[in-house]
Amino acid sequence: MSTKPPCRLCGHALEEFVSFGQQPTANAFLEPSDFDSESFCRLAVGICGACAMVQLIDEVPNEQMFHKEYPFRTSGSAGARAHFEQTAQWLLDTKLTDDRSFVIEIGANDGAMLGFVQKAGVRHLGIEPCGDLADICESKGIQVLNAYFDESTARRVAEKHGLADVIFSANTVSHISYLDSVFRGAEALLKPDGLLIFEDPYLVDIVAKTSFDLIYDEHLYFFTAGSVRDAVARYGLTLVDVQRISLHGGEVRYIVAREGAHQPTAALSGLLEAERAARVTERGTLERFAARVSERKTALVGLLQDLAAQGKRVAGYGATAKSTTVLNYCGIGPELVSFICDNTPGKQGRFTPGSHIPVRSPEAFANPYPDYALLFAWNHQEEVMANEKAFADAGGKWILYVPEVTIA
Ligand code: TYD
């Protein structure tokens, strides 16, 4: 008898709807000496039959993904830098308005958001488990605690620093397996009218665009307004507002308060209604998504094989975590994509996880230009294409695979 794994939130059985086989750690860019000791974990997604929370079936331990040398830098794109400057300004203008205001960020990364709060002289604390990132924050004058966020960290912070007006988090809450401890921690650390504000990739957008590469080990949960509303309600919290965000191919910012402290907005009821209309958590919708994923693989591999047969040179652009899913699921290696360029120093000179494609600096892209560039950083398409206009001017072509495989 096969037993289905339990939902991390309510313990009910998970129903698997898509699988990408064994995958390496998505952001573990390698030295050649690491090739033989890579670790792999099955990547598959299921939905809870009771609470409809969509989540990975298996998980990689935190310490294997988020450690001292975790390479991802929020400030690696102008789009993200602008988004987090606007976010900081919005928090400063609307939520952190008196001289006792205090904001905490879970997963401060390189201080892309808190740097602006620090400059405005507002009390803050970044909570960041990755040592190099915590050091970057510190070098910018940002107050930071090098720790994972959970209930015990929250209680420690509350005792030492007092309660927060805002706990903010971007692209981090969906990475944390023990959400129960996160929400209990938020409950313990917020002022009576304080807000937990977090933004993460949106399941509705992933299904609509078949952006299957947003599925990788770090993304444990794929939220909707409905699933977040139900999850936080178990901890005396209420989802009161939502905002749509275009970063990372479509995200939602969830605004959560203590029960009764703030009134739910029309934007929230509108999004809940749209989710019902999209039937995004219905079995049929998710099965059709899985079928499109498989078709996308066939189309992309077919195109790359055709180009290789014609002797065309294809490079990748953006050694994203997303690219790890695409490359390993599709079985694409250096014979189809000769190198990938990326502006992140910690990825350059290394090799992609599992597929072992060399990662080079953006300068290598033009030296000489490839015939085609496969855009793994498709969520930064406008920015990348503007920066690399000379590539298209020289006759180079972009390959996109979201929302379809196309040549631009
Ligand atoms: P992102 O799309 O946030 O990726 P993921 O979360 O999937 O890792 O990161 C974009 C990656 O692309 C990052 O490694 C930086 C790189 N990049 C460039 O090399 N050049 C650019 O112009 C941009 C916008 C990003």
GROMACS .gro file of N, CA and C and ligand atoms in nm, residues 27 72-73 76-78 213-214 216 219 248 317-323 341-344 347 362 376-380 383-384 387, ligand 1:
model
  121
   27ASN      N    1   2.071   2.625  -0.644
   27ASN     CA    2   2.168   2.734  -0.643
   27ASN      C    3   2.308   2.688  -0.606
   72PHE      N    4   2.275   3.381  -0.448
   72PHE     CA    5   2.176   3.473  -0.505
   72PHE      C    6   2.184   3.612  -0.441
   73ARG      N    7   2.186   3.714  -0.525
   73ARG     CA    8   2.189   3.854  -0.479
   73ARG      C    9   2.066   3.927  -0.532
   76GLY      N   10   2.097   4.199  -0.806
   76GLY     CA   11   2.156   4.161  -0.935
   76GLY      C   12   2.080   4.212  -1.056
   77SER      N   13   1.962   4.270  -1.037
   77SER     CA   14   1.890   4.327  -1.152
   77SER      C   15   1.838   4.465  -1.116
   78ALA      N   16   1.836   4.553  -1.217
   78ALA     CA   17   1.788   4.690  -1.195
   78ALA      C   18   1.640   4.686  -1.159
  213ASP      N   19   0.960   2.652  -1.440
  213ASP     CA   20   1.095   2.665  -1.382
  213ASP      C   21   1.095   2.740  -1.250
  214LEU      N   22   0.980   2.798  -1.212
  214LEU     CA   23   0.972   2.855  -1.077
  214LEU      C   24   0.959   2.744  -0.972
  216TYR      N   25   1.147   2.480  -0.798
  216TYR     CA   26   1.279   2.424  -0.763
  216TYR      C   27   1.285   2.412  -0.611
  219HIS      N   28   1.163   2.674  -0.351
  219HIS     CA   29   1.021   2.715  -0.351
  219HIS      C   30   0.935   2.599  -0.301
  248HIS      N   31   0.963   3.870  -1.094
  248HIS     CA   32   0.974   3.724  -1.096
  248HIS      C   33   0.858   3.655  -1.169
  317TYR      N   34   2.154   3.285  -2.101
  317TYR     CA   35   2.168   3.417  -2.038
  317TYR      C   36   2.097   3.415  -1.903
  318GLY      N   37   2.175   3.430  -1.794
  318GLY     CA   38   2.120   3.426  -1.657
  318GLY      C   39   2.129   3.286  -1.601
  319ALA      N   40   2.228   3.264  -1.513
  319ALA     CA   41   2.240   3.132  -1.448
  319ALA      C   42   2.147   3.132  -1.327
  320THR      N   43   2.019   3.131  -1.359
  320THR     CA   44   1.916   3.142  -1.255
  320THR      C   45   1.896   3.008  -1.184
  321ALA      N   46   1.836   3.015  -1.066
  321ALA     CA   47   1.792   2.892  -1.000
  321ALA      C   48   1.691   2.821  -1.091
  322LYS      N   49   1.609   2.901  -1.159
  322LYS     CA   50   1.509   2.845  -1.251
  322LYS      C   51   1.575   2.758  -1.358
  323SER      N   52   1.694   2.800  -1.403
  323SER     CA   53   1.759   2.725  -1.511
  323SER      C   54   1.796   2.584  -1.466
  341CYS      N   55   2.601   3.309  -1.933
  341CYS     CA   56   2.663   3.425  -1.870
  341CYS      C   57   2.573   3.480  -1.761
  342ASP      N   58   2.638   3.536  -1.658
  342ASP     CA   59   2.565   3.586  -1.542
  342ASP      C   60   2.651   3.689  -1.470
  343ASN      N   61   2.584   3.794  -1.417
  343ASN     CA   62   2.660   3.902  -1.352
  343ASN      C   63   2.689   3.877  -1.204
  344THR      N   64   2.656   3.758  -1.151
  344THR     CA   65   2.678   3.730  -1.009
  344THR      C   66   2.819   3.675  -0.988
  347LYS      N   67   2.878   3.303  -0.899
  347LYS     CA   68   2.842   3.198  -0.995
  347LYS      C   69   2.947   3.187  -1.106
  362PRO      N   70   2.918   3.843  -1.798
  362PRO     CA   71   2.847   3.898  -1.915
  362PRO      C   72   2.943   3.943  -2.027
  376PHE      N   73   1.734   3.243  -1.972
  376PHE     CA   74   1.686   3.183  -1.846
  376PHE      C   75   1.634   3.290  -1.749
  377ALA      N   76   1.685   3.415  -1.762
  377ALA     CA   77   1.635   3.524  -1.677
  377ALA      C   78   1.518   3.591  -1.750
  378TRP      N   79   1.420   3.512  -1.795
  378TRP     CA   80   1.309   3.563  -1.877
  378TRP      C   81   1.225   3.665  -1.801
  379ASN      N   82   1.228   3.656  -1.668
  379ASN     CA   83   1.153   3.752  -1.586
  379ASN      C   84   1.218   3.891  -1.589
  380HIS      N   85   1.340   3.902  -1.643
  380HIS     CA   86   1.405   4.032  -1.658
  380HIS      C   87   1.426   4.061  -1.808
  383GLU      N   88   1.490   4.427  -1.938
  383GLU     CA   89   1.619   4.480  -1.892
  383GLU      C   90   1.736   4.415  -1.966
  384VAL      N   91   1.732   4.282  -1.977
  384VAL     CA   92   1.842   4.210  -2.041
  384VAL      C   93   1.850   4.249  -2.189
  387ASN      N   94   1.994   4.591  -2.227
  387ASN     CA   95   2.140   4.591  -2.200
  387ASN      C   96   2.218   4.526  -2.314
  409TYD     P1   97   1.643   3.580  -1.095
  409TYD     O1   98   1.563   3.587  -1.216
  409TYD     O2   99   1.602   3.656  -0.979
  409TYD     O3  100   1.668   3.430  -1.073
  409TYD     P2  101   1.643   3.306  -0.983
  409TYD     O4  102   1.563   3.351  -0.865
  409TYD     O5  103   1.575   3.209  -1.073
  409TYD     O6  104   1.783   3.262  -0.948
  409TYD     O7  105   1.795   3.619  -1.122
  409TYD     C1  106   1.843   3.661  -1.240
  409TYD     C2  107   1.982   3.607  -1.263
  409TYD     O8  108   2.028   3.661  -1.385
  409TYD     C3  109   2.083   3.647  -1.157
  409TYD     O9  110   2.177   3.543  -1.139
  409TYD     C4  111   2.150   3.770  -1.216
  409TYD     C5  112   2.142   3.742  -1.364
  409TYD     N1  113   2.130   3.862  -1.447
  409TYD     C6  114   2.235   3.893  -1.535
  409TYD    O10  115   2.336   3.822  -1.538
  409TYD     N2  116   2.222   4.004  -1.615
  409TYD     C7  117   2.112   4.084  -1.611
  409TYD    O11  118   2.104   4.184  -1.687
  409TYD     C8  119   2.005   4.049  -1.523
  409TYD     C9  120   1.881   4.132  -1.517
  409TYD    C10  121   2.018   3.937  -1.443
   0.00000   0.00000   0.00000
